[in-house]
Coordinates of C-alpha atoms in Angstrom, one line a residue:
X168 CA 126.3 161.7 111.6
X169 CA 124.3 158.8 113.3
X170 CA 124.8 158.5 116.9
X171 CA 126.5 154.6 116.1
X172 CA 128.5 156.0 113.5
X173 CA 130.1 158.5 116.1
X174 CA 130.3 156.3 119.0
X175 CA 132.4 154.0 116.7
X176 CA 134.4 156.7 115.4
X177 CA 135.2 157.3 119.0
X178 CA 135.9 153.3 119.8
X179 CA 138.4 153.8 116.9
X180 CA 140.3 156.8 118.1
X181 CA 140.2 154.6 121.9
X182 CA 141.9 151.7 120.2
X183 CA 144.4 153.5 118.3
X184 CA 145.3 155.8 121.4
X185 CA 145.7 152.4 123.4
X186 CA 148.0 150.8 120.6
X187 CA 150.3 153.2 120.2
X188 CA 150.8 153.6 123.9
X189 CA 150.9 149.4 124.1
X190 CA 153.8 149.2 122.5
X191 CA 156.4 151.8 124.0
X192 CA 155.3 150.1 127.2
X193 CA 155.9 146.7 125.7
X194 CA 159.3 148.1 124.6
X195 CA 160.3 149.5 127.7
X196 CA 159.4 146.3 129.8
X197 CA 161.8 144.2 127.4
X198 CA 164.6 147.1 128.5
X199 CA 164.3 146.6 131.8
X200 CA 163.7 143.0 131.8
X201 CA 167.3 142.8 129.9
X202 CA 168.4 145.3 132.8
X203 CA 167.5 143.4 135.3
X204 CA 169.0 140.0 133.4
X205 CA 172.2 141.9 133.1
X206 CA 172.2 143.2 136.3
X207 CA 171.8 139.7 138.3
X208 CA 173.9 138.1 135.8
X209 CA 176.5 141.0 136.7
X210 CA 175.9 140.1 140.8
X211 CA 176.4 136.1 140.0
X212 CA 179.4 136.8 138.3
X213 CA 180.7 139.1 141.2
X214 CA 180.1 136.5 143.9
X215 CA 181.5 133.7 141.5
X216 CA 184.5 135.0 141.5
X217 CA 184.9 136.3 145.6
X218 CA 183.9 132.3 145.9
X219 CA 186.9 131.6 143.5
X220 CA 189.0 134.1 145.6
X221 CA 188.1 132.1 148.8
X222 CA 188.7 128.4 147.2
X223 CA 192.1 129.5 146.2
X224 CA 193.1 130.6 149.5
X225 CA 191.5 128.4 151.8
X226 CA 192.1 125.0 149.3
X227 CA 188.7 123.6 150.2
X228 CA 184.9 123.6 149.7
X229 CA 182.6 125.3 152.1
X230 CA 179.2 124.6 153.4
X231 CA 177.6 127.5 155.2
X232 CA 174.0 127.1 157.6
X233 CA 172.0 129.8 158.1
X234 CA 170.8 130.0 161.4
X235 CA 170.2 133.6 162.8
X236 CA 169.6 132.2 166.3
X237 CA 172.2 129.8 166.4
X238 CA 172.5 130.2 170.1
X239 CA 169.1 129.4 171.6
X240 CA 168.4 126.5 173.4
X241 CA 166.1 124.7 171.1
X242 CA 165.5 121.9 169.3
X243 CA 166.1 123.7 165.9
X244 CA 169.7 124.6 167.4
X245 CA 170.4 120.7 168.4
X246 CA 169.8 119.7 164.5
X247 CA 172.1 122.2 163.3
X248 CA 175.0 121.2 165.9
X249 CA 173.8 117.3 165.1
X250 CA 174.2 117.8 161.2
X251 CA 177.2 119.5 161.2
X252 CA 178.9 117.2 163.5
X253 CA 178.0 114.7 160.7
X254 CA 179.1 116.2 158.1
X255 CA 181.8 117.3 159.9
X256 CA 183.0 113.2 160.4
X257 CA 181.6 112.4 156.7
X258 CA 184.1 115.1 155.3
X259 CA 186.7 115.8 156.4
X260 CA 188.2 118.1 153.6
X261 CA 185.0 120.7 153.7
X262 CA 185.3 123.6 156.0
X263 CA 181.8 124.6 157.4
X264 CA 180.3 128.2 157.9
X265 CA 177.2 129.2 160.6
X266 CA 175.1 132.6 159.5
X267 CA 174.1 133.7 162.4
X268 CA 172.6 137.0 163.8
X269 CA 174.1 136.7 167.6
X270 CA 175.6 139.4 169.1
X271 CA 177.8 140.0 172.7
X272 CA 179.1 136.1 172.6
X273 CA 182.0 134.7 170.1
X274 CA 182.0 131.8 168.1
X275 CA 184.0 129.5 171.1
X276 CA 181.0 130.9 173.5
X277 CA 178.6 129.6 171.1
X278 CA 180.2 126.0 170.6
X279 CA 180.5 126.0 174.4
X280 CA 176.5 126.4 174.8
X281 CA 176.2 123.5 172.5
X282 CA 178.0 121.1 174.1
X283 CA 176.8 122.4 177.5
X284 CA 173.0 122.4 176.7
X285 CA 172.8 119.5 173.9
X286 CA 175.4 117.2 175.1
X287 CA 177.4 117.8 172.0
X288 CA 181.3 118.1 170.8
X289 CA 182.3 119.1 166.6
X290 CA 184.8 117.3 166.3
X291 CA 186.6 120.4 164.0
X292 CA 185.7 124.0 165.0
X293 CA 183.2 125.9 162.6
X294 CA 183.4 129.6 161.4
X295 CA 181.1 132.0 162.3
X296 CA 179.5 135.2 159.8
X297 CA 178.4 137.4 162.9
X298 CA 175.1 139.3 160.8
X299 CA 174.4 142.5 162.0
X300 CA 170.7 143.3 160.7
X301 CA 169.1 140.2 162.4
X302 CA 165.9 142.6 163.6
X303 CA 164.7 142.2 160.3
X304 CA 163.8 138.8 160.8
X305 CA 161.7 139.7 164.3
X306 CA 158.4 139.2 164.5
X307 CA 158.5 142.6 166.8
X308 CA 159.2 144.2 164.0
X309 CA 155.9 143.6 161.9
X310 CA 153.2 144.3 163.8
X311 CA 150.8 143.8 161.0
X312 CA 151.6 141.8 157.6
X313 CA 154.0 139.3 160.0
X314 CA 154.7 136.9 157.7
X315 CA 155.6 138.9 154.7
X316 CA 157.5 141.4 156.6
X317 CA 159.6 138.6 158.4
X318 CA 160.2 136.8 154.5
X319 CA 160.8 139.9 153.1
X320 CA 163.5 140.8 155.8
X321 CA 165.0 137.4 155.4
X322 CA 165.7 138.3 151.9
X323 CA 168.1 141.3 153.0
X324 CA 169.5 139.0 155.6
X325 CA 170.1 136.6 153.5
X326 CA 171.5 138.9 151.4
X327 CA 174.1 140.3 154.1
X328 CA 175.2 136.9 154.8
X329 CA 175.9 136.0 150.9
X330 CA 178.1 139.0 150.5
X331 CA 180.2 138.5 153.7
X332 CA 180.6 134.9 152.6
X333 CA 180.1 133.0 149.4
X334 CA 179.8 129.2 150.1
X335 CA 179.6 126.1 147.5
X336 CA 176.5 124.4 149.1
X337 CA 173.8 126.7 150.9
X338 CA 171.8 125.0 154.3
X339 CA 169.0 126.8 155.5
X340 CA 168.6 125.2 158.4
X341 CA 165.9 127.5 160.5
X342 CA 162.8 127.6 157.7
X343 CA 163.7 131.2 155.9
X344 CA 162.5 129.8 152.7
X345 CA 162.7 133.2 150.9
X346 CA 166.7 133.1 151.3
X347 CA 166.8 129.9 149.0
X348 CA 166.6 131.8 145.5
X349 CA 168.9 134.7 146.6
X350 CA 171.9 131.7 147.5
X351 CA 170.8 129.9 144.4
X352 CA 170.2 132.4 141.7
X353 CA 172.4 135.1 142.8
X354 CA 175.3 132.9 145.0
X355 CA 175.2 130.0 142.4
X356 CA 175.6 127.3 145.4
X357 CA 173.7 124.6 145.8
X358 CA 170.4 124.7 148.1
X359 CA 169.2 122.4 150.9
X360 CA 166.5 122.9 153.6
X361 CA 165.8 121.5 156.8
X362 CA 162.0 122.6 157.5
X363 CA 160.8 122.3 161.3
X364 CA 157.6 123.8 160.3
X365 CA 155.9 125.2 157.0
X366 CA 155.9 129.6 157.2
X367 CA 152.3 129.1 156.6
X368 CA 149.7 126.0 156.3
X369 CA 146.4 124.8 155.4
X370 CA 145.9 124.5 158.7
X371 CA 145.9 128.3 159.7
X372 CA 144.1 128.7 156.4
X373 CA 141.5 127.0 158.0
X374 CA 142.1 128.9 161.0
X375 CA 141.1 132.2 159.3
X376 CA 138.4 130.6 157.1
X377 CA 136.8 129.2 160.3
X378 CA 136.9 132.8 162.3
X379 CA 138.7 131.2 165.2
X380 CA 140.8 133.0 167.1
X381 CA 144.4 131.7 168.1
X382 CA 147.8 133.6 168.7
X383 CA 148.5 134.1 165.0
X384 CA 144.0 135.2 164.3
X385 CA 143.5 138.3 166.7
X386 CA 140.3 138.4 168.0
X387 CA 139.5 141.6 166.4
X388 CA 140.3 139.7 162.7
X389 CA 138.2 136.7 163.8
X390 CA 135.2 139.0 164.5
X391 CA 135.5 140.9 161.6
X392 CA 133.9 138.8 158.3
X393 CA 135.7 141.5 155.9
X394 CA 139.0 141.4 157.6
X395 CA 138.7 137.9 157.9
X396 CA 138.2 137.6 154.0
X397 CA 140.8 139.8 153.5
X398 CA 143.3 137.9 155.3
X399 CA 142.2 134.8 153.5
X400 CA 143.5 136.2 150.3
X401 CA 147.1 137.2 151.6
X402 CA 147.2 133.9 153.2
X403 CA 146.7 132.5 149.7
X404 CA 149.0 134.9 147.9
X405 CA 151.7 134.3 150.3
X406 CA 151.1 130.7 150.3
X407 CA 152.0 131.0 146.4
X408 CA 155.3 132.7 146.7
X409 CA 156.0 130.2 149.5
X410 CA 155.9 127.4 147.4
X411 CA 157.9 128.9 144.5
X412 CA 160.8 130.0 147.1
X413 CA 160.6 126.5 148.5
X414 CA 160.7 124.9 144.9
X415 CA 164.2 126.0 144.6
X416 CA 165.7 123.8 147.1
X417 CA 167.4 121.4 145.7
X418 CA 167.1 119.1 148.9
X419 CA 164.6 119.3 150.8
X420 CA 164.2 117.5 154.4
X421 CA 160.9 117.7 156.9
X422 CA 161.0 116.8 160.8
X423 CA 157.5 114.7 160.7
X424 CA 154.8 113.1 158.6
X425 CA 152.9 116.1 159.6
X426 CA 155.2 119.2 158.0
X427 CA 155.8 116.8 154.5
X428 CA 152.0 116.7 153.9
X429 CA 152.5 120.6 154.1
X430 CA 155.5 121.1 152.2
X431 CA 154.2 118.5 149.8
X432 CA 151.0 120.4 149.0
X433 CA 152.8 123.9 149.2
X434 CA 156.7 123.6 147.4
X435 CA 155.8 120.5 144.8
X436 CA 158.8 119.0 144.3
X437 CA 158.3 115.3 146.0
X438 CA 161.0 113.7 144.3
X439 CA 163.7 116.2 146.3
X440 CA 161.5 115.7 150.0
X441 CA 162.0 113.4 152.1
X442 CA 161.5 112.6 156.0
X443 CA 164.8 113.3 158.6
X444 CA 163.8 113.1 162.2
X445 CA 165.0 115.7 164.1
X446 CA 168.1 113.8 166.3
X447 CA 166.5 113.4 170.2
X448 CA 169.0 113.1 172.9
X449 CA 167.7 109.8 173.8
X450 CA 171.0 108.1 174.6
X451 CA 171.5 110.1 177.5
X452 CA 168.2 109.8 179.2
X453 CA 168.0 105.9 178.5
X454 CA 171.1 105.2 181.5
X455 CA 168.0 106.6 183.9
X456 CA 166.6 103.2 185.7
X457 CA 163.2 102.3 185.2
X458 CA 161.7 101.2 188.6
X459 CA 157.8 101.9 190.2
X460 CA 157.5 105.0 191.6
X461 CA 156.0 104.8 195.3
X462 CA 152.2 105.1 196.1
X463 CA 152.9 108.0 198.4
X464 CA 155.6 109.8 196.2
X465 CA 155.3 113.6 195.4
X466 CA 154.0 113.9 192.0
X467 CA 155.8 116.4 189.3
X468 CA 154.2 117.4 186.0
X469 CA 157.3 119.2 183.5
X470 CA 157.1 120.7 180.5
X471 CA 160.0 121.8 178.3
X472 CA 159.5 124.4 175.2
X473 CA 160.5 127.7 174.4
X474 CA 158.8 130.2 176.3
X475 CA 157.0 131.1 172.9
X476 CA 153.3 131.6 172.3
X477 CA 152.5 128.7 170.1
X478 CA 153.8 126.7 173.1
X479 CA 150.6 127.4 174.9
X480 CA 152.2 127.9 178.5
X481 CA 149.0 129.2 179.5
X482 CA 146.9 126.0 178.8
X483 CA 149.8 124.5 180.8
X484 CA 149.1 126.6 184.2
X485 CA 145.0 126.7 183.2
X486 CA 145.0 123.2 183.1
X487 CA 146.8 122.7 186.0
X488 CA 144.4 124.8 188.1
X489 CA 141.8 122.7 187.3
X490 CA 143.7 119.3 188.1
X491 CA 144.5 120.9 191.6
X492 CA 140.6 121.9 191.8
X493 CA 139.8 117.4 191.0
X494 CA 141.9 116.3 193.6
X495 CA 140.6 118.6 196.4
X496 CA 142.2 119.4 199.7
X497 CA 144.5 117.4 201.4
X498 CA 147.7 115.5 201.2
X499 CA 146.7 114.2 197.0
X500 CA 146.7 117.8 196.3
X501 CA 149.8 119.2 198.2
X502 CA 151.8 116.7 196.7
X503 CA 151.5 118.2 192.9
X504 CA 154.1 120.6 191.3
X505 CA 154.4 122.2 187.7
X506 CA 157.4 123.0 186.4
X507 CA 158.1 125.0 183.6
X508 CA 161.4 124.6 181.8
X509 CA 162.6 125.9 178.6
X510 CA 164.9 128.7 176.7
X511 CA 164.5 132.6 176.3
X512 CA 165.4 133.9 173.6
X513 CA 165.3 137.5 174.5
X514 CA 164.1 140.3 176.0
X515 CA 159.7 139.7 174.6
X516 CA 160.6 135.8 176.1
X517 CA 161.7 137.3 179.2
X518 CA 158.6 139.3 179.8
X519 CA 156.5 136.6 178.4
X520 CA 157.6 134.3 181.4
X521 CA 156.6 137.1 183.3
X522 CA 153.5 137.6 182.3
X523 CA 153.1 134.0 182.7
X524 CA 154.2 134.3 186.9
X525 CA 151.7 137.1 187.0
X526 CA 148.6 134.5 185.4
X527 CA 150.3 131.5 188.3
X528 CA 149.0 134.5 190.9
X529 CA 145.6 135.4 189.2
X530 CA 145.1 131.6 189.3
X531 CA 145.9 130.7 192.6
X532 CA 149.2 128.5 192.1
X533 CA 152.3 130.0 192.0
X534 CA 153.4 128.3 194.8
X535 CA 153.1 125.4 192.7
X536 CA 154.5 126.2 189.7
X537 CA 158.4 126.4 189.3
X538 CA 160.0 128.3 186.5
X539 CA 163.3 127.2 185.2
X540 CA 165.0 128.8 181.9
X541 CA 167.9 127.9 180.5
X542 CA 169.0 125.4 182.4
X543 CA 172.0 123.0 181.5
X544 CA 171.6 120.1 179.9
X545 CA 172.2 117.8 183.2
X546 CA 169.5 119.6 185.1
X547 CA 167.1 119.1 182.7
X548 CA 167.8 115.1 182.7
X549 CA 167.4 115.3 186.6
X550 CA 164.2 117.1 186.2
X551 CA 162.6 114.4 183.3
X552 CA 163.9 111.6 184.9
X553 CA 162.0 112.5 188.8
X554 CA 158.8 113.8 186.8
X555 CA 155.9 111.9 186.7
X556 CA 154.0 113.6 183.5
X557 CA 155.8 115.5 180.9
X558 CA 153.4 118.0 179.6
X559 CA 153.0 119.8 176.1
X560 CA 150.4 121.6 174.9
X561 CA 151.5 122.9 171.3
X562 CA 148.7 123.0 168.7
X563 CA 150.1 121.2 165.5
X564 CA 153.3 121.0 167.1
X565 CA 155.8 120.4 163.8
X566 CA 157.5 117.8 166.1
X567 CA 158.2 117.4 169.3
X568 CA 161.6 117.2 170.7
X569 CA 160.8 117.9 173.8
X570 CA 158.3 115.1 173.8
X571 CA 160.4 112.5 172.8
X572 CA 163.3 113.1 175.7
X573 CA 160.2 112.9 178.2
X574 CA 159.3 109.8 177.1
X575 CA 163.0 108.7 176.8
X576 CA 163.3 109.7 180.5
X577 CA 160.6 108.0 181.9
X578 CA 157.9 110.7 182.5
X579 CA 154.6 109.6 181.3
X580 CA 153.7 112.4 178.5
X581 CA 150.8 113.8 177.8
X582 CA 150.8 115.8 174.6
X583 CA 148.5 117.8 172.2
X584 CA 146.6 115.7 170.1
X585 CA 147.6 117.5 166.5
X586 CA 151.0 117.5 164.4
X587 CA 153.6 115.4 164.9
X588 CA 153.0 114.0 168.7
X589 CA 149.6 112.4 167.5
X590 CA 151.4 111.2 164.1
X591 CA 154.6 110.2 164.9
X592 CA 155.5 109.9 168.3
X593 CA 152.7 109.2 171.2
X594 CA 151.8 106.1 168.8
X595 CA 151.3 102.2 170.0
X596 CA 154.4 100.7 170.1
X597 CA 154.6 96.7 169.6
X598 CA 150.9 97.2 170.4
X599 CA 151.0 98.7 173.8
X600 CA 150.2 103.0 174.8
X601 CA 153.4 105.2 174.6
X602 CA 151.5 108.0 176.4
X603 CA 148.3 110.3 176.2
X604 CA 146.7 113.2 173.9
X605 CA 144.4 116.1 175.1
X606 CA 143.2 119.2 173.4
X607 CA 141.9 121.3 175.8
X608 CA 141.7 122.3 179.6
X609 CA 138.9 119.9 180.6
X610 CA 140.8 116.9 178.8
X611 CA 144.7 117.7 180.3
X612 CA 143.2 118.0 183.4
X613 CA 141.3 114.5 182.9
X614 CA 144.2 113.2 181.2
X615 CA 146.6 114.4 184.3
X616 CA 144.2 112.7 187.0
X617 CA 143.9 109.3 184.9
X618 CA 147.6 109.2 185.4
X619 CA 148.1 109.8 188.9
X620 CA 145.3 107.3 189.5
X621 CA 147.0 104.5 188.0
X622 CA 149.2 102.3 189.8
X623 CA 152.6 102.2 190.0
X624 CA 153.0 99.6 187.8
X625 CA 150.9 100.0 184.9
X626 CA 152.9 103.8 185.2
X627 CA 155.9 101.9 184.6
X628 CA 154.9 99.6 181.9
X629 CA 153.4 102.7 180.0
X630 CA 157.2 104.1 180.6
X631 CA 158.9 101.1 179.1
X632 CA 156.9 101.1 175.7
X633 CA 157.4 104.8 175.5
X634 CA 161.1 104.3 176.2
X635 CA 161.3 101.5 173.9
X636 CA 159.5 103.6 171.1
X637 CA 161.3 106.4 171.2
X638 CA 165.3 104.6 169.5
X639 CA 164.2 105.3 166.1
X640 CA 165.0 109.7 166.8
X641 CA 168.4 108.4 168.0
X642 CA 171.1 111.1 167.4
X643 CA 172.4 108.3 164.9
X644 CA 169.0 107.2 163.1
X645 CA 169.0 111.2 162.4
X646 CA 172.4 111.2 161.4
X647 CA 172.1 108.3 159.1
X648 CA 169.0 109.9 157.5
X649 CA 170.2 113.4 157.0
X650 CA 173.7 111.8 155.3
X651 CA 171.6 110.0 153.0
X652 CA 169.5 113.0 151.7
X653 CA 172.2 115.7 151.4
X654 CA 174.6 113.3 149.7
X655 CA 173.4 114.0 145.9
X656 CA 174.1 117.5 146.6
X657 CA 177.6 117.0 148.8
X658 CA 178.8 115.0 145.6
X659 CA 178.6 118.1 143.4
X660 CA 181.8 119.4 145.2
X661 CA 183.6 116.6 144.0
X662 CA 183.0 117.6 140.8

């Protein structure tokens, strides 16, 4: 037998071995794909009717946020309390529901911290589903593979908080995209999303791409062309299932120009996004007179963030170091402090800040730098309104709450120059400067220096256009906005 006569005899035998084990697996993937169809189908059914069981006793729709960390001082927690107090006056036959992963405080405890560090009062009290697996969502918990461990834990959080309570319309209100198709193909409810910032971006595709190291590129990835290629491609995989989670919102609201350009290249589905400012508490900063601040005055430079990484606190105190170093000796320099204001979350915040103290020593300025964490609401408006420069140093900041109450204070702001404070906030207004962008230690610094040289009153008139600017992220223009995109979704309870 020729060798080409063999060689096909053996192609022969390959193909019929490979056919007849083709179709037992083709057979076997149509029985568990109707498994797996029955199964869900056999879930949806089972939370249909424990949502029937609760309409019939309570007599009235429900709308449930998820929002793990309900209790932290940030602006994330001031747009849930802000949209459910609207809703909350809109209708007034819909009982509402908070998902969150709190523990050691009750529901009154939690309201309480609201109104004491946002300024604000629900009009009707809201019910709280105490979660009990919230260290699933921690970034602690992943050391490696953050992003997909965090989204995958989300999924069994979300999970938990569908089976202790089965609402009509579904908010996910902190950016856990990956809970959207468990509440809409398991729960049946309707879906809506607030997203303060995109689980992943072009922009830290770029970031990998580009080697550069930054708090979410150790250096040890950014050195490493393999690793660095390797990450690329889960960046991109993840990206994908990002987007189709995403694409199952039925609403779909961003906080700034910068996260819809995101969200729109990501989740695909324009015709449900739209734009809701986050709500500022500008109304009660703007009772603060404006007046020129004297020649000889002691100078204060705030910022207020989360103590988080992104926040950057260390540019903060780097930058500030080298101010001190411009101004030299003498009475100029003496007359500078930095204070630090913003929430802990827990325990890695709280050694964060002190890690932060310890870089003020290595530096040379913790005896000008003042930390404050979670302060009440009225001691931060006594802090914004005596500052001279409000400081933020957040890379592609999603926003910028914190931002917009310094320039609604009065504090001169000088802000990052990415995201939303370069896009939608330190803009021209009615063609004069609302405030300043830097990007690095060299520029705040420079930045920092120009405004303390100015005088008093071109300070002031920079303050007025800022203040002026800053009305449309009113707690009512947000209000307003977020009433108009959720009610398609609010009518289906009508129904």
């Amino acid at each position: 037998m020729a060798a080409h006569d063999h060689l096909s005899l053996c192609l022969c035998d390959l193909i019929r071995l490979l056919w007849s084990l083709l179709l037992p697996c083709l057979y076997l993937c149509l029985v568990l794909t109707a498994l797996l169809v029955l199964v869900v189908m056999g879930i949806r059914m089972w939370l249909q009717r424990k949502r029937g069981a609760r309409r019939d006793r309570e007599k009235c729709p429900a709308v449930a946020f998820f929002h793990p960390y309900c209790n932290a001082g940030g602006g994330g927690e001031r747009v849930l309390w802000c949209a459910i107090r609207a809703l909350q006056n809109r209708y007034q036959d819909v009982s509402f529901v908070v998902y969150t992963g709190d523990q050691g405080v009750t529901g009154e405890q939690i309201i309480e911290g609201a109104r004491r560090r946002f300024n604000i009062r629900l009009p009707r009290p809201v019910k709280f589903v105490f979660l009990k697996h919230r260290l699933l969502v921690e970034a602690s918990m992943y050391p490696h593979f953050t992003l997909l461990g965090q989204s995958v834990g989300s999924i069994f959080l979300g999970w938990e908080a569908l089976t202790e309570f089965v609402p009509d319309i579904y908010v996910d209100s902190m950016g856990y995209a990956f809970t959207l198709p468990v509440f809409r193909y398991l729960g049946g409810c309707g879906v809506a999303s607030y997203v303060h910032y995109p689980t992943i971006s072009t922009d830290m595709l770029a970031v990998v791409r580009e080697r550069n190291p930054r708090f979410n590129n150790a250096d040890f990835i950014s050195s490493n062309p393999v690793l660095s290629a390797l990450k690329v491609v889960y960046y991109c995989a993840f990206a994908l299932l990002y987007g189709l989670a995403g694409s199952c919102s039925d609403v779909v609201m961003v906080n700034s120009t910068w996260t819809l350009g995101h969200i729109l290249a990501l989740w695909r589905v324009p015709g449900r996004t739209s734009v809701v400012y986050p709500p500022c508490d500008v109304r009660g900063f703007l009772d603060a007179p404006l007046e020129e601040d004297g020649g000889g005055r002691r100078h204060r430079v705030v910022s207020v963030g989360q103590f988080r990484p992104e926040k950057d606190h260390r540019l903060q105190i780097r930058a500030f170091r080298r101010l001190l170093d411009r101004r030299g000796a003498g009475p100029d320099r003496e007359a500078l402090r930095l204070v630090l204001i913003g929430g802990c979350r827990n325990q890695e915040d709280e050694e964060r800040v002190l890690m932060l103290r310890g870089l003020c020593q290595e530096q040379g300025v913790a005896d000008r730098v003042e930390f404050k964490l979670n302060i009440p609401f009225e001691e931060l408006k006594k802090e914004l309104t005596e500052a001279t420069i409000g400081l933020h140093t957040m890379w592609n900041e999603h926003f910028g709450i914190g931002v917009v109450e310094c320039m609604a204070a009065g504090t001169i702001i000088l802000a990052h120059k990415s995201g939303g404070p370069k896009l939608d906030i330190v803009v021209p207004h009615e063609g004069g400067p609302t405030g300043f962008l830097a990007d690095d230690e060299d520029s705040y610094a420079e930045a920092m220096e120009r405004i303390l040289s100015l005088t008093p009153a071109a300070r002031l008139e920079i303050r007025r256009s800022a203040r002026s600017s800053v009305a449309r992220f009113s707690d009512q223009e947000f209000e307003a906005s977020f009433l108009a995109a959720v009610e398609p979704l609010m009518a289906t309870l009508e129904r």
